[in-house]
PDB file of C-alpha atoms in Angstrom:
ATOM      1  CA  ILE A   1      12.314   3.826  -4.627  1.00 82.00           C
ATOM      2  CA  ALA A   2      12.982   1.826  -1.492  1.00 84.00           C
ATOM      3  CA  GLU A   3      13.010   5.092   0.548  1.00 89.00           C
ATOM      4  CA  PHE A   4       9.329   5.416  -0.051  1.00 88.00           C
ATOM      5  CA  ARG A   5       8.589   1.936   1.464  1.00 92.00           C
ATOM      6  CA  PRO A   6       7.480   3.289   5.040  1.00 94.00           C
ATOM      7  CA  LEU A   7       5.303   5.960   3.353  1.00 92.00           C
ATOM      8  CA  LEU A   8       3.635   3.452   1.082  1.00 89.00           C
ATOM      9  CA  GLU A   9       3.024   0.997   3.937  1.00 93.00           C
ATOM     10  CA  GLN A  10       1.395   3.760   5.949  1.00 93.00           C
ATOM     11  CA  GLU A  11      -0.811   4.913   3.025  1.00 89.00           C
ATOM     12  CA  VAL A  12      -1.897   1.406   1.991  1.00 87.00           C
ATOM     13  CA  SER A  13      -2.611   0.537   5.604  1.00 89.00           C
ATOM     14  CA  ARG A  14      -4.699   3.547   5.895  1.00 88.00           C
ATOM     15  CA  LYS A  15      -6.690   2.896   2.648  1.00 84.00           C
ATOM     16  CA  LEU A  16      -7.216  -0.734   3.468  1.00 82.00           C
ATOM     17  CA  GLY A  17      -7.828  -0.436   7.092  1.00 84.00           C
ATOM     18  CA  VAL A  18      -5.375  -3.310   7.935  1.00 87.00           C
ATOM     19  CA  THR A  19      -1.699  -3.295   8.782  1.00 93.00           C
ATOM     20  CA  VAL A  20       0.474  -3.797   5.672  1.00 93.00           C
ATOM     21  CA  ARG A  21       4.191  -4.556   5.643  1.00 96.00           C
ATOM     22  CA  ILE A  22       6.473  -4.487   2.727  1.00 96.00           C
ATOM     23  CA  GLY A  23       9.939  -6.146   2.844  1.00 96.00           C
ATOM     24  CA  ASP A  24      11.535  -4.377  -0.118  1.00 94.00           C
ATOM     25  CA  ILE A  25      10.692  -2.343  -3.152  1.00 94.00           C
ATOM     26  CA  VAL A  26      12.851  -2.314  -6.444  1.00 92.00           C
ATOM     27  CA  GLY A  27      12.186  -0.107  -9.390  1.00 89.00           C
ATOM     28  CA  ARG A  28      13.115  -1.494 -12.982  1.00 85.00           C
ATOM     29  CA  SER A  29      13.319   0.173 -16.239  1.00 81.00           C
ATOM     30  CA  ASN A  30      12.536  -2.210 -19.204  1.00 72.00           C
ATOM     31  CA  GLY A  31      12.422   0.296 -21.991  1.00 72.00           C
ATOM     32  CA  LEU A  32       9.043   1.839 -22.389  1.00 72.00           C
ATOM     33  CA  ILE A  33       7.405  -0.312 -19.585  1.00 75.00           C
ATOM     34  CA  PRO A  34       8.922   0.354 -16.176  1.00 84.00           C
ATOM     35  CA  SER A  35       7.981  -1.906 -13.333  1.00 88.00           C
ATOM     36  CA  LEU A  36       8.016  -2.118  -9.622  1.00 89.00           C
ATOM     37  CA  GLU A  37       8.830  -5.321  -7.703  1.00 93.00           C
ATOM     38  CA  LEU A  38       7.577  -5.664  -4.128  1.00 93.00           C
ATOM     39  CA  HIS A  39       9.023  -8.447  -2.051  1.00 96.00           C
ATOM     40  CA  ASP A  40       7.511  -9.859   1.239  1.00 96.00           C
ATOM     41  CA  VAL A  41       4.366  -7.957   1.376  1.00 95.00           C
ATOM     42  CA  ARG A  42       2.072  -8.961   4.188  1.00 95.00           C
ATOM     43  CA  LEU A  43      -1.404  -7.957   5.251  1.00 92.00           C
ATOM     44  CA  PHE A  44      -2.498  -8.563   8.872  1.00 92.00           C
ATOM     45  CA  ASP A  45      -6.173  -8.866  10.036  1.00 87.00           C
ATOM     46  CA  SER A  46      -7.600  -6.847  12.949  1.00 85.00           C
ATOM     47  CA  GLN A  47      -6.590  -9.783  15.283  1.00 87.00           C
ATOM     48  CA  GLY A  48      -2.992  -9.414  14.089  1.00 91.00           C
ATOM     49  CA  ARG A  49      -2.963 -12.619  12.186  1.00 89.00           C
ATOM     50  CA  GLU A  50      -1.384 -12.935   8.863  1.00 92.00           C
ATOM     51  CA  ALA A  51      -4.112 -12.878   6.236  1.00 90.00           C
ATOM     52  CA  LEU A  52      -2.110 -12.398   3.139  1.00 92.00           C
ATOM     53  CA  LYS A  53       1.499 -13.175   2.206  1.00 95.00           C
ATOM     54  CA  LEU A  54       2.825 -12.035  -1.082  1.00 95.00           C
ATOM     55  CA  PRO A  55       6.495 -13.135  -1.541  1.00 96.00           C
ATOM     56  CA  SER A  56       6.924 -11.428  -4.814  1.00 95.00           C
ATOM     57  CA  VAL A  57       4.686  -8.814  -6.725  1.00 93.00           C
ATOM     58  CA  LEU A  58       5.632  -7.342 -10.213  1.00 92.00           C
ATOM     59  CA  ALA A  59       3.628  -4.405 -11.319  1.00 89.00           C
ATOM     60  CA  ALA A  60       4.139  -3.272 -14.951  1.00 88.00           C
ATOM     61  CA  LEU A  61       3.333   0.308 -15.682  1.00 82.00           C
ATOM     62  CA  SER A  62       2.660   2.201 -18.880  1.00 75.00           C
ATOM     63  CA  ALA A  63       1.671   5.650 -19.850  1.00 70.00           C
ATOM     64  CA  ARG A  64      -1.882   4.470 -20.471  1.00 71.00           C
ATOM     65  CA  SER A  65      -2.144   2.746 -17.054  1.00 69.00           C
ATOM     66  CA  LEU A  66      -0.637   5.571 -15.150  1.00 67.00           C
ATOM     67  CA  MET A  67      -3.170   8.017 -16.643  1.00 68.00           C
ATOM     68  CA  GLY A  68      -5.917   5.816 -15.302  1.00 66.00           C
ATOM     69  CA  TRP A  69      -4.225   5.171 -11.931  1.00 62.00           C
ATOM     70  CA  GLY A  70      -3.887   1.555 -12.740  1.00 71.00           C
ATOM     71  CA  LEU A  71      -1.340  -0.935 -13.964  1.00 82.00           C
ATOM     72  CA  GLU A  72      -0.455  -2.601 -17.235  1.00 83.00           C
ATOM     73  CA  GLN A  73       0.052  -6.010 -15.661  1.00 87.00           C
ATOM     74  CA  LEU A  74       0.098  -7.371 -12.122  1.00 90.00           C
ATOM     75  CA  THR A  75       1.919 -10.492 -11.589  1.00 94.00           C
ATOM     76  CA  ILE A  76       1.892 -12.152  -8.174  1.00 95.00           C
ATOM     77  CA  ASP A  77       4.094 -15.361  -7.287  1.00 97.00           C
ATOM     78  CA  ARG A  78       3.356 -17.753  -4.601  1.00 97.00           C
ATOM     79  CA  PRO A  79       0.713 -15.753  -2.597  1.00 96.00           C
ATOM     80  CA  GLU A  80      -0.766 -17.221   0.542  1.00 95.00           C
ATOM     81  CA  LEU A  81      -4.368 -16.029   1.083  1.00 94.00           C
ATOM     82  CA  ASN A  82      -6.614 -16.667   3.977  1.00 94.00           C
ATOM     83  CA  VAL A  83     -10.345 -16.431   3.484  1.00 95.00           C
ATOM     84  CA  ARG A  84     -12.123 -16.633   6.890  1.00 94.00           C
ATOM     85  CA  ARG A  85     -15.734 -17.014   7.825  1.00 95.00           C
ATOM     86  CA  LEU A  86     -16.223 -15.425  11.345  1.00 94.00           C
ATOM     87  CA  LYS A  87     -18.318 -16.916  14.022  1.00 94.00           C
ATOM     88  CA  ASP A  88     -21.044 -14.307  13.251  1.00 94.00           C
ATOM     89  CA  GLY A  89     -21.043 -15.213   9.529  1.00 93.00           C
ATOM     90  CA  ARG A  90     -19.261 -12.308   8.173  1.00 92.00           C
ATOM     91  CA  ILE A  91     -16.435 -13.176   5.633  1.00 93.00           C
ATOM     92  CA  THR A  92     -13.019 -11.721   5.354  1.00 92.00           C
ATOM     93  CA  VAL A  93     -10.524 -12.006   2.619  1.00 91.00           C
ATOM     94  CA  ALA A  94      -6.946 -11.121   3.377  1.00 90.00           C
ATOM     95  CA  GLY A  95      -8.268  -9.568   6.646  1.00 87.00           C
ATOM     96  CA  LEU A  96     -10.537  -7.366   4.832  1.00 86.00           C
ATOM     97  CA  PRO A  97     -14.213  -7.593   5.420  1.00 87.00           C
ATOM     98  CA  MET A  98     -16.209  -8.377   2.419  1.00 85.00           C
ATOM     99  CA  PRO A  99     -19.132  -6.054   1.732  1.00 78.00           C
ATOM    100  CA  SER A 100     -22.570  -7.581   2.233  1.00 71.00           C
ATOM    101  CA  ALA A 101     -24.842  -8.325  -0.692  1.00 67.00           C
ATOM    102  CA  ASP A 102     -26.971  -5.161  -0.328  1.00 67.00           C
ATOM    103  CA  SER A 103     -23.724  -2.918   0.106  1.00 66.00           C
ATOM    104  CA  ALA A 104     -23.085  -0.526  -2.708  1.00 61.00           C
ATOM    105  CA  ASP A 105     -19.213  -0.707  -2.013  1.00 65.00           C
ATOM    106  CA  SER A 106     -17.673  -1.990  -5.243  1.00 67.00           C
ATOM    107  CA  ALA A 107     -14.549   0.044  -5.392  1.00 69.00           C
ATOM    108  CA  GLY A 108     -12.112  -2.871  -4.971  1.00 67.00           C
ATOM    109  CA  ALA A 109     -13.913  -5.033  -7.615  1.00 72.00           C
ATOM    110  CA  ASP A 110     -14.209  -1.926  -9.867  1.00 76.00           C
ATOM    111  CA  TRP A 111     -10.405  -1.395  -9.646  1.00 75.00           C
ATOM    112  CA  LEU A 112      -9.703  -5.102 -10.164  1.00 77.00           C
ATOM    113  CA  PHE A 113     -11.795  -5.513 -13.309  1.00 80.00           C
ATOM    114  CA  SER A 114     -10.378  -2.203 -14.763  1.00 79.00           C
ATOM    115  CA  GLN A 115      -6.814  -3.618 -14.772  1.00 82.00           C
ATOM    116  CA  PRO A 116      -5.715  -5.129 -18.225  1.00 87.00           C
ATOM    117  CA  GLU A 117      -4.140  -8.226 -16.761  1.00 91.00           C
ATOM    118  CA  LEU A 118      -3.765  -9.866 -13.391  1.00 93.00           C
ATOM    119  CA  VAL A 119      -1.605 -13.087 -13.076  1.00 96.00           C
ATOM    120  CA  ILE A 120      -1.362 -15.182  -9.942  1.00 96.00           C
ATOM    121  CA  ARG A 121       1.203 -18.148 -10.034  1.00 97.00           C
ATOM    122  CA  HIS A 122       1.645 -21.050  -7.624  1.00 98.00           C
ATOM    123  CA  GLY A 123      -0.641 -19.595  -4.812  1.00 97.00           C
ATOM    124  CA  THR A 124      -2.272 -21.185  -1.812  1.00 97.00           C
ATOM    125  CA  VAL A 125      -5.712 -20.170  -0.558  1.00 97.00           C
ATOM    126  CA  THR A 126      -7.010 -21.374   2.699  1.00 96.00           C
ATOM    127  CA  TRP A 127     -10.641 -21.344   3.966  1.00 96.00           C
ATOM    128  CA  THR A 128     -11.092 -21.145   7.669  1.00 96.00           C
ATOM    129  CA  ASP A 129     -14.665 -21.491   8.989  1.00 96.00           C
ATOM    130  CA  GLU A 130     -15.079 -20.357  12.523  1.00 95.00           C
ATOM    131  CA  MET A 131     -18.780 -20.486  12.212  1.00 95.00           C
ATOM    132  CA  ARG A 132     -18.908 -24.235  11.528  1.00 95.00           C
ATOM    133  CA  SER A 133     -15.735 -25.266  13.403  1.00 89.00           C
ATOM    134  CA  VAL A 134     -14.663 -27.498  10.536  1.00 93.00           C
ATOM    135  CA  PRO A 135     -11.014 -28.212   9.655  1.00 93.00           C
ATOM    136  CA  MET A 136      -9.290 -25.708   7.393  1.00 94.00           C
ATOM    137  CA  LEU A 137      -9.535 -26.273   3.634  1.00 96.00           C
ATOM    138  CA  ALA A 138      -6.548 -25.432   1.357  1.00 97.00           C
ATOM    139  CA  LEU A 139      -6.340 -25.041  -2.407  1.00 97.00           C
ATOM    140  CA  THR A 140      -2.595 -25.259  -3.643  1.00 98.00           C
ATOM    141  CA  ASP A 141      -0.756 -24.527  -6.664  1.00 98.00           C
ATOM    142  CA  VAL A 142      -3.415 -21.908  -7.658  1.00 97.00           C
ATOM    143  CA  ASN A 143      -2.942 -20.291 -10.903  1.00 98.00           C
ATOM    144  CA  TRP A 144      -5.222 -17.530 -11.973  1.00 96.00           C
ATOM    145  CA  VAL A 145      -5.237 -15.291 -15.006  1.00 97.00           C
ATOM    146  CA  LEU A 146      -7.750 -12.412 -15.470  1.00 95.00           C
ATOM    147  CA  ARG A 147      -7.712 -10.444 -18.628  1.00 94.00           C
ATOM    148  CA  ASN A 148      -9.985  -7.402 -18.917  1.00 89.00           C
ATOM    149  CA  GLN A 149     -10.857  -5.565 -22.165  1.00 84.00           C
ATOM    150  CA  ARG A 150     -13.148  -2.747 -22.803  1.00 78.00           C
ATOM    151  CA  ARG A 151     -16.209  -5.029 -23.442  1.00 82.00           C
ATOM    152  CA  GLY A 152     -15.421  -8.223 -21.567  1.00 87.00           C
ATOM    153  CA  HIS A 153     -13.413 -10.206 -19.105  1.00 91.00           C
ATOM    154  CA  ALA A 154     -11.673 -13.572 -19.462  1.00 95.00           C
ATOM    155  CA  MET A 155     -10.580 -15.702 -16.635  1.00 95.00           C
ATOM    156  CA  ARG A 156      -8.936 -18.966 -16.035  1.00 97.00           C
ATOM    157  CA  LEU A 157      -8.402 -20.654 -12.547  1.00 97.00           C
ATOM    158  CA  ASP A 158      -6.484 -23.900 -11.948  1.00 98.00           C
ATOM    159  CA  ALA A 159      -5.903 -25.246  -8.431  1.00 98.00           C
ATOM    160  CA  ASN A 160      -5.274 -28.488  -6.666  1.00 98.00           C
ATOM    161  CA  PRO A 161      -7.991 -29.311  -4.107  1.00 96.00           C
ATOM    162  CA  PRO A 162      -7.311 -31.665  -1.046  1.00 95.00           C
ATOM    163  CA  ASP A 163      -6.489 -35.105  -2.118  1.00 93.00           C
ATOM    164  CA  HIS A 164      -9.791 -36.678  -1.087  1.00 93.00           C
ATOM    165  CA  TRP A 165     -11.664 -34.242  -3.408  1.00 93.00           C
ATOM    166  CA  GLY A 166     -10.040 -35.684  -6.605  1.00 94.00           C
ATOM    167  CA  ALA A 167      -8.042 -34.185  -9.494  1.00 96.00           C
ATOM    168  CA  ARG A 168      -6.884 -30.691 -10.284  1.00 97.00           C
ATOM    169  CA  LEU A 169      -9.635 -28.109 -10.799  1.00 96.00           C
ATOM    170  CA  SER A 170      -9.854 -25.912 -13.827  1.00 97.00           C
ATOM    171  CA  VAL A 171     -12.429 -23.133 -14.452  1.00 97.00           C
ATOM    172  CA  SER A 172     -12.384 -20.652 -17.367  1.00 96.00           C
TER     173      SER A 172
END
């Protein structure tokens, strides 16, 4: 499977419109649910800045998920995500421009909310505000679980804000 790494990098870079680098890919067979492990995945914004770092991604597959071009479970360990507001007010997440409120582009959100389970463990999210020129804000030890079922979604987010904000945040 590792031989497909350059092709996968090219295809994902083309689809997302940003440069994507993958350090390593390993296929695993765990009985009926095979999985892919990706290591050292990085997305770079249009300025060449690292906008998303994923040290470890585990994608579990099943027959049901493959028929719908999705995953059974996606687990991401220790991601480092940069969210940036540019000087002109546009917002980018992981180097990708966010659609405006009047945009009909919801393909990314549609895909995300169609996956059965997404788990993020021990991540870091930084907010860089170039418009206001304020110091960068970081949330650390971010844990997020999103479970999607046919008729609803359940989510829990826990994160450590900067010390001067107070105690750990929890939203569900």
